[in-house]
């Protein structure tokens, strides 16, 4: 057995090997130690290997899915080794091979690799979260990315610059990532796969073969880098499924310009789909999600992760939300109907992947019938938004399939098909006859039981059944002698502690009739199941389109419901670079305060070409960071196609959103908190443009006061003069207020606070003008810092402020500095003068001494220019 095990373990590689032995999956050696620790199950031993006991643990086959889910969540990958022949088949093989049957081992083979990105089972998936598998490949200076949720078959391909791979992967949020094994720049979390799998021609051929087409032109235009990534993805799925691919829908080419760009730091800072502490609770998604289906919740997460930049597409989504929002009765009816619809997409994925059950077929039947009902409800409306008009055709057109499934399946099909019972009566006359025979035999057995009781006078006599003996007669030990006599007609089978078991010729005949009819009935039902699966697979693209339409309608209805709950407004989208938000609110903070019975203080934000950079001051805990984030989230919600938490909102389209609010160290990459802050700031300064929206909080706080102020000053000037982005810039450096004198599109604002009888009162209101003070000591007192420490800080502060008054403070002389652009031009002019003088030299005419003198003079001039 160990020889067979080691051969399979070599195939499994770094995966845990689930080795099937009877009714258990067993694990051995290090696999057993790791699994026992993760699953908290007993670690035992079996025999010896190399003179040492073999560590071993196991899980029951019937409950393996629950254990698999825990292993996958712990980051493990599992290879499933099943028995691929029965003991009888093994004995027959041994006879053919001429080997002793006693030494013949049942053949086993790895039938599937279970990994985080290749799950389809309902028990292993989160209903409201997509489960993405992604592949990234480098090709001649560009990177292709292929992403797929195999539980629904949705597949997207895209291309980007190597510098933007991180942002794209952050948007996708893959559960598992693969990359070529020889790519030095591959993400750290990527699983290495052979480079040969990432050949673009192989990827193109694989997609053509899967979808049965001679060209991919009908699906879109795909670059060689995209096809290389697709090749790696398909090859990995083929490996994981051991030659059987899951449901893969035609690929969709994603254009980077079609959605708002956000890097990983921005997504983490804004807590869009996951809170910084981990998990969904506390994220924007959790507060916005009012979807009643898992598919709708997954699509909403995708919308929030990739807001649109196409004005028309945004307006189409908003128009549908508005139509549902303005009609509460329609909204209630839609949500009630949608709530009853199963997860069509995932049921379809399991069926096509060969992991489906009769219950999945029943879900597809029920989902398509309910979709037709929804179509009937919505098609009766006189005025229909363009998006609704485009979705309606996808809700119908499955009449023949639903009729077939309705006739073929019982109303509530079981999850297991091995015992039959899922094909409806009347669908197959032959099957009905087999069931009748089996039913008659069971009734005959019941009659036989009554007859035996009467004949023998044993009221407690019972006819029972188990998997080992089949049908048998059971009496208590004190009545056994009556059936033991030679002429009784009963055959002794088994003696237990308190009962004795018998058989009879009549019972044996009836049992054979049941077994024969039952076996033929199960075979007939299995054949019907395969036929129905084939019909569903033929219609997979149409069913997937229906599932997508239902998800979009659920998202729109959920957005309308959330808007009605919170008094949110429909944003006005424009093509200019303005931002006008009246009484905007942070949706997550507002909900948290409401649960505590408190009210959120709303604030306005109005940015334009002439006033595009707001410098926001005020005390800690005053609401600066909340104000910054809430405006970024309002922009994101609007371009995702939903209503926003404000009295009114005008949003000039944003192509890139940047958030540098809060930072933490990244020890894995050797970066301190300040280094992380500077890396994020550098990304903003190099990528932000006039259509970007930037929020910056306390730039420069992680270093010395002078360095921090200098950096914050220079960053603010650069955004004003070079990037020219719409920007909210929070800072505690009061000295930066002087920028308003030299930056015409910069204005000063602060969050209000007052001290009342020695206590700090935070008003959370935004007002115009610079902050008069930071209230740092008051905040420290509020936080519980000991009074002697606060008193000492007050005396130090008085001394520092006295020195500032005498010297002009930190910003003394900053008002005389030229602006960022002017300073850069001055440096360029100095550099140009030296360049011109060098170009004017006739090097061939110079003696060595003359050349050396000129070199010394130029060096002297360059040094004086730096001074």
PDB file of C-alpha atoms in Angstrom, residues 599-747:
ATOM      1  CA  UNK A 599     -26.402  61.692  14.400  1.00  0.00           C
ATOM      2  CA  UNK A 600     -23.780  62.141  11.685  1.00  0.00           C
ATOM      3  CA  UNK A 601     -22.793  65.747  10.902  1.00  0.00           C
ATOM      4  CA  UNK A 602     -23.029  66.268   7.133  1.00  0.00           C
ATOM      5  CA  UNK A 603     -20.616  68.580   5.274  1.00  0.00           C
ATOM      6  CA  UNK A 604     -20.354  70.169   1.845  1.00  0.00           C
ATOM      7  CA  UNK A 605     -17.512  69.858  -0.639  1.00  0.00           C
ATOM      8  CA  UNK A 606     -17.272  72.023  -3.752  1.00  0.00           C
ATOM      9  CA  UNK A 607     -14.237  71.694  -6.013  1.00  0.00           C
ATOM     10  CA  UNK A 608     -13.805  73.384  -9.397  1.00  0.00           C
ATOM     11  CA  UNK A 609     -11.091  74.409 -11.813  1.00  0.00           C
ATOM     12  CA  UNK A 610     -10.580  77.626  -9.820  1.00  0.00           C
ATOM     13  CA  UNK A 611     -10.781  75.940  -6.417  1.00  0.00           C
ATOM     14  CA  UNK A 612      -9.528  72.398  -6.880  1.00  0.00           C
ATOM     15  CA  UNK A 613      -7.296  71.901  -3.806  1.00  0.00           C
ATOM     16  CA  UNK A 614      -8.698  72.189  -0.296  1.00  0.00           C
ATOM     17  CA  UNK A 615      -6.230  72.389   2.578  1.00  0.00           C
ATOM     18  CA  UNK A 616      -8.094  71.069   5.619  1.00  0.00           C
ATOM     19  CA  UNK A 617      -6.827  71.662   9.170  1.00  0.00           C
ATOM     20  CA  UNK A 618      -8.168  71.073  12.644  1.00  0.00           C
ATOM     21  CA  UNK A 619      -7.719  68.791  15.633  1.00  0.00           C
ATOM     22  CA  UNK A 620      -7.345  65.051  15.684  1.00  0.00           C
ATOM     23  CA  UNK A 621     -10.705  63.295  16.096  1.00  0.00           C
ATOM     24  CA  UNK A 622     -12.301  66.355  14.508  1.00  0.00           C
ATOM     25  CA  UNK A 623     -13.428  64.458  11.409  1.00  0.00           C
ATOM     26  CA  UNK A 624     -10.810  65.406   8.797  1.00  0.00           C
ATOM     27  CA  UNK A 625     -10.113  61.824   7.706  1.00  0.00           C
ATOM     28  CA  UNK A 626     -13.820  61.004   7.679  1.00  0.00           C
ATOM     29  CA  UNK A 627     -14.499  64.058   5.491  1.00  0.00           C
ATOM     30  CA  UNK A 628     -11.771  63.055   3.060  1.00  0.00           C
ATOM     31  CA  UNK A 629     -12.949  59.464   2.803  1.00  0.00           C
ATOM     32  CA  UNK A 630     -16.643  60.241   2.536  1.00  0.00           C
ATOM     33  CA  UNK A 631     -16.109  62.361  -0.558  1.00  0.00           C
ATOM     34  CA  UNK A 632     -13.973  59.662  -2.176  1.00  0.00           C
ATOM     35  CA  UNK A 633     -16.668  57.071  -1.407  1.00  0.00           C
ATOM     36  CA  UNK A 634     -19.408  59.300  -2.803  1.00  0.00           C
ATOM     37  CA  UNK A 635     -17.468  59.602  -6.066  1.00  0.00           C
ATOM     38  CA  UNK A 636     -16.955  55.829  -6.120  1.00  0.00           C
ATOM     39  CA  UNK A 637     -20.633  55.053  -5.420  1.00  0.00           C
ATOM     40  CA  UNK A 638     -21.789  57.484  -8.097  1.00  0.00           C
ATOM     41  CA  UNK A 639     -19.577  56.027 -10.807  1.00  0.00           C
ATOM     42  CA  UNK A 640     -20.531  52.497  -9.746  1.00  0.00           C
ATOM     43  CA  UNK A 641     -24.044  53.489 -10.788  1.00  0.00           C
ATOM     44  CA  UNK A 642     -25.738  53.965  -7.418  1.00  0.00           C
ATOM     45  CA  UNK A 643     -27.302  56.717  -5.361  1.00  0.00           C
ATOM     46  CA  UNK A 644     -25.083  58.507  -2.835  1.00  0.00           C
ATOM     47  CA  UNK A 645     -25.394  59.631   0.814  1.00  0.00           C
ATOM     48  CA  UNK A 646     -25.867  63.354   0.250  1.00  0.00           C
ATOM     49  CA  UNK A 647     -28.571  65.970  -0.208  1.00  0.00           C
ATOM     50  CA  UNK A 648     -27.281  66.550  -3.740  1.00  0.00           C
ATOM     51  CA  UNK A 649     -24.166  65.577  -5.671  1.00  0.00           C
ATOM     52  CA  UNK A 650     -22.630  66.704  -8.939  1.00  0.00           C
ATOM     53  CA  UNK A 651     -19.739  64.466  -9.995  1.00  0.00           C
ATOM     54  CA  UNK A 652     -17.314  65.379 -12.750  1.00  0.00           C
ATOM     55  CA  UNK A 653     -16.020  62.049 -14.066  1.00  0.00           C
ATOM     56  CA  UNK A 654     -12.945  60.759 -12.227  1.00  0.00           C
ATOM     57  CA  UNK A 655     -10.511  58.512 -14.100  1.00  0.00           C
ATOM     58  CA  UNK A 656      -8.243  57.678 -11.144  1.00  0.00           C
ATOM     59  CA  UNK A 657      -8.922  57.720  -7.425  1.00  0.00           C
ATOM     60  CA  UNK A 658      -6.054  57.985  -4.945  1.00  0.00           C
ATOM     61  CA  UNK A 659      -6.246  57.762  -1.171  1.00  0.00           C
ATOM     62  CA  UNK A 660      -3.276  58.201   1.130  1.00  0.00           C
ATOM     63  CA  UNK A 661      -5.104  58.224   4.438  1.00  0.00           C
ATOM     64  CA  UNK A 662      -3.443  56.259   7.196  1.00  0.00           C
ATOM     65  CA  UNK A 663      -0.456  53.985   6.675  1.00  0.00           C
ATOM     66  CA  UNK A 664       1.177  51.064   8.385  1.00  0.00           C
ATOM     67  CA  UNK A 665       4.551  49.412   8.057  1.00  0.00           C
ATOM     68  CA  UNK A 666       5.188  46.563   5.632  1.00  0.00           C
ATOM     69  CA  UNK A 667       7.775  44.434   7.376  1.00  0.00           C
ATOM     70  CA  UNK A 668       7.580  41.710   4.742  1.00  0.00           C
ATOM     71  CA  UNK A 669       9.040  44.114   2.205  1.00  0.00           C
ATOM     72  CA  UNK A 670      11.307  45.908   4.641  1.00  0.00           C
ATOM     73  CA  UNK A 671       9.358  49.169   4.631  1.00  0.00           C
ATOM     74  CA  UNK A 672       8.720  51.430   7.602  1.00  0.00           C
ATOM     75  CA  UNK A 673       5.481  53.367   8.032  1.00  0.00           C
ATOM     76  CA  UNK A 674       7.075  56.520   6.629  1.00  0.00           C
ATOM     77  CA  UNK A 675       8.559  54.603   3.691  1.00  0.00           C
ATOM     78  CA  UNK A 676       5.110  53.175   2.865  1.00  0.00           C
ATOM     79  CA  UNK A 677       3.682  56.702   3.040  1.00  0.00           C
ATOM     80  CA  UNK A 678       6.324  58.042   0.680  1.00  0.00           C
ATOM     81  CA  UNK A 679       5.881  55.160  -1.799  1.00  0.00           C
ATOM     82  CA  UNK A 680       2.141  55.835  -1.911  1.00  0.00           C
ATOM     83  CA  UNK A 681       2.709  59.583  -2.289  1.00  0.00           C
ATOM     84  CA  UNK A 682       5.219  58.984  -5.093  1.00  0.00           C
ATOM     85  CA  UNK A 683       2.642  56.864  -6.943  1.00  0.00           C
ATOM     86  CA  UNK A 684       0.112  59.681  -6.686  1.00  0.00           C
ATOM     87  CA  UNK A 685       2.527  62.349  -7.933  1.00  0.00           C
ATOM     88  CA  UNK A 686       3.606  60.208 -10.886  1.00  0.00           C
ATOM     89  CA  UNK A 687       0.132  59.008 -11.965  1.00  0.00           C
ATOM     90  CA  UNK A 688      -2.523  61.568 -10.990  1.00  0.00           C
ATOM     91  CA  UNK A 689      -3.856  63.855 -13.704  1.00  0.00           C
ATOM     92  CA  UNK A 690      -6.449  66.580 -14.157  1.00  0.00           C
ATOM     93  CA  UNK A 691      -9.336  64.084 -14.057  1.00  0.00           C
ATOM     94  CA  UNK A 692      -8.065  62.363 -10.923  1.00  0.00           C
ATOM     95  CA  UNK A 693      -9.390  62.787  -7.406  1.00  0.00           C
ATOM     96  CA  UNK A 694      -6.826  62.652  -4.590  1.00  0.00           C
ATOM     97  CA  UNK A 695      -7.238  62.591  -0.830  1.00  0.00           C
ATOM     98  CA  UNK A 696      -4.111  63.056   1.302  1.00  0.00           C
ATOM     99  CA  UNK A 697      -3.994  62.958   5.086  1.00  0.00           C
ATOM    100  CA  UNK A 698      -1.076  64.342   7.091  1.00  0.00           C
ATOM    101  CA  UNK A 699       1.688  63.853   4.548  1.00  0.00           C
ATOM    102  CA  UNK A 700       5.081  64.074   6.256  1.00  0.00           C
ATOM    103  CA  UNK A 701       3.962  63.139   9.752  1.00  0.00           C
ATOM    104  CA  UNK A 702       6.322  60.147  10.021  1.00  0.00           C
ATOM    105  CA  UNK A 703       9.599  62.102  10.053  1.00  0.00           C
ATOM    106  CA  UNK A 704      11.093  65.194  11.696  1.00  0.00           C
ATOM    107  CA  UNK A 705       9.016  68.373  11.841  1.00  0.00           C
ATOM    108  CA  UNK A 706      11.171  70.276   9.358  1.00  0.00           C
ATOM    109  CA  UNK A 707      11.379  67.368   6.908  1.00  0.00           C
ATOM    110  CA  UNK A 708       7.678  66.678   7.253  1.00  0.00           C
ATOM    111  CA  UNK A 709       6.628  70.265   6.646  1.00  0.00           C
ATOM    112  CA  UNK A 710       8.999  70.557   3.683  1.00  0.00           C
ATOM    113  CA  UNK A 711       7.620  67.410   2.082  1.00  0.00           C
ATOM    114  CA  UNK A 712       3.984  68.346   2.719  1.00  0.00           C
ATOM    115  CA  UNK A 713       4.601  71.818   1.285  1.00  0.00           C
ATOM    116  CA  UNK A 714       6.293  70.458  -1.857  1.00  0.00           C
ATOM    117  CA  UNK A 715       3.638  67.767  -2.401  1.00  0.00           C
ATOM    118  CA  UNK A 716       0.810  70.294  -2.127  1.00  0.00           C
ATOM    119  CA  UNK A 717       2.553  72.608  -4.604  1.00  0.00           C
ATOM    120  CA  UNK A 718       3.188  69.747  -7.040  1.00  0.00           C
ATOM    121  CA  UNK A 719      -0.467  68.667  -6.994  1.00  0.00           C
ATOM    122  CA  UNK A 720      -1.554  72.258  -7.506  1.00  0.00           C
ATOM    123  CA  UNK A 721       0.891  73.170 -10.246  1.00  0.00           C
ATOM    124  CA  UNK A 722       1.809  69.902 -12.017  1.00  0.00           C
ATOM    125  CA  UNK A 723      -0.872  67.267 -11.435  1.00  0.00           C
ATOM    126  CA  UNK A 724      -3.715  69.820 -11.243  1.00  0.00           C
ATOM    127  CA  UNK A 725      -5.968  67.149  -9.723  1.00  0.00           C
ATOM    128  CA  UNK A 726      -8.988  67.694  -7.537  1.00  0.00           C
ATOM    129  CA  UNK A 727      -7.552  67.164  -4.083  1.00  0.00           C
ATOM    130  CA  UNK A 728      -8.489  67.235  -0.395  1.00  0.00           C
ATOM    131  CA  UNK A 729      -5.316  67.668   1.677  1.00  0.00           C
ATOM    132  CA  UNK A 730      -5.566  67.340   5.472  1.00  0.00           C
ATOM    133  CA  UNK A 731      -2.649  68.599   7.556  1.00  0.00           C
ATOM    134  CA  UNK A 732      -1.654  69.750  11.047  1.00  0.00           C
ATOM    135  CA  UNK A 733       1.028  72.100   9.685  1.00  0.00           C
ATOM    136  CA  UNK A 734      -0.526  75.554  10.195  1.00  0.00           C
ATOM    137  CA  UNK A 735       2.392  77.039   8.301  1.00  0.00           C
ATOM    138  CA  UNK A 736       1.014  75.588   5.074  1.00  0.00           C
ATOM    139  CA  UNK A 737      -1.792  78.144   5.180  1.00  0.00           C
ATOM    140  CA  UNK A 738       0.699  80.507   3.507  1.00  0.00           C
ATOM    141  CA  UNK A 739       0.293  78.456   0.316  1.00  0.00           C
ATOM    142  CA  UNK A 740      -3.045  80.203  -0.205  1.00  0.00           C
ATOM    143  CA  UNK A 741      -1.075  83.369  -1.004  1.00  0.00           C
ATOM    144  CA  UNK A 742       0.784  81.753  -3.921  1.00  0.00           C
ATOM    145  CA  UNK A 743      -1.558  78.990  -5.133  1.00  0.00           C
ATOM    146  CA  UNK A 744      -4.675  80.575  -6.666  1.00  0.00           C
ATOM    147  CA  UNK A 745      -6.664  77.292  -6.881  1.00  0.00           C
ATOM    148  CA  UNK A 746      -5.986  76.385  -3.229  1.00  0.00           C
ATOM    149  CA  UNK A 747      -8.378  77.319  -0.436  1.00  0.00           C
TER     150      UNK A 747
END
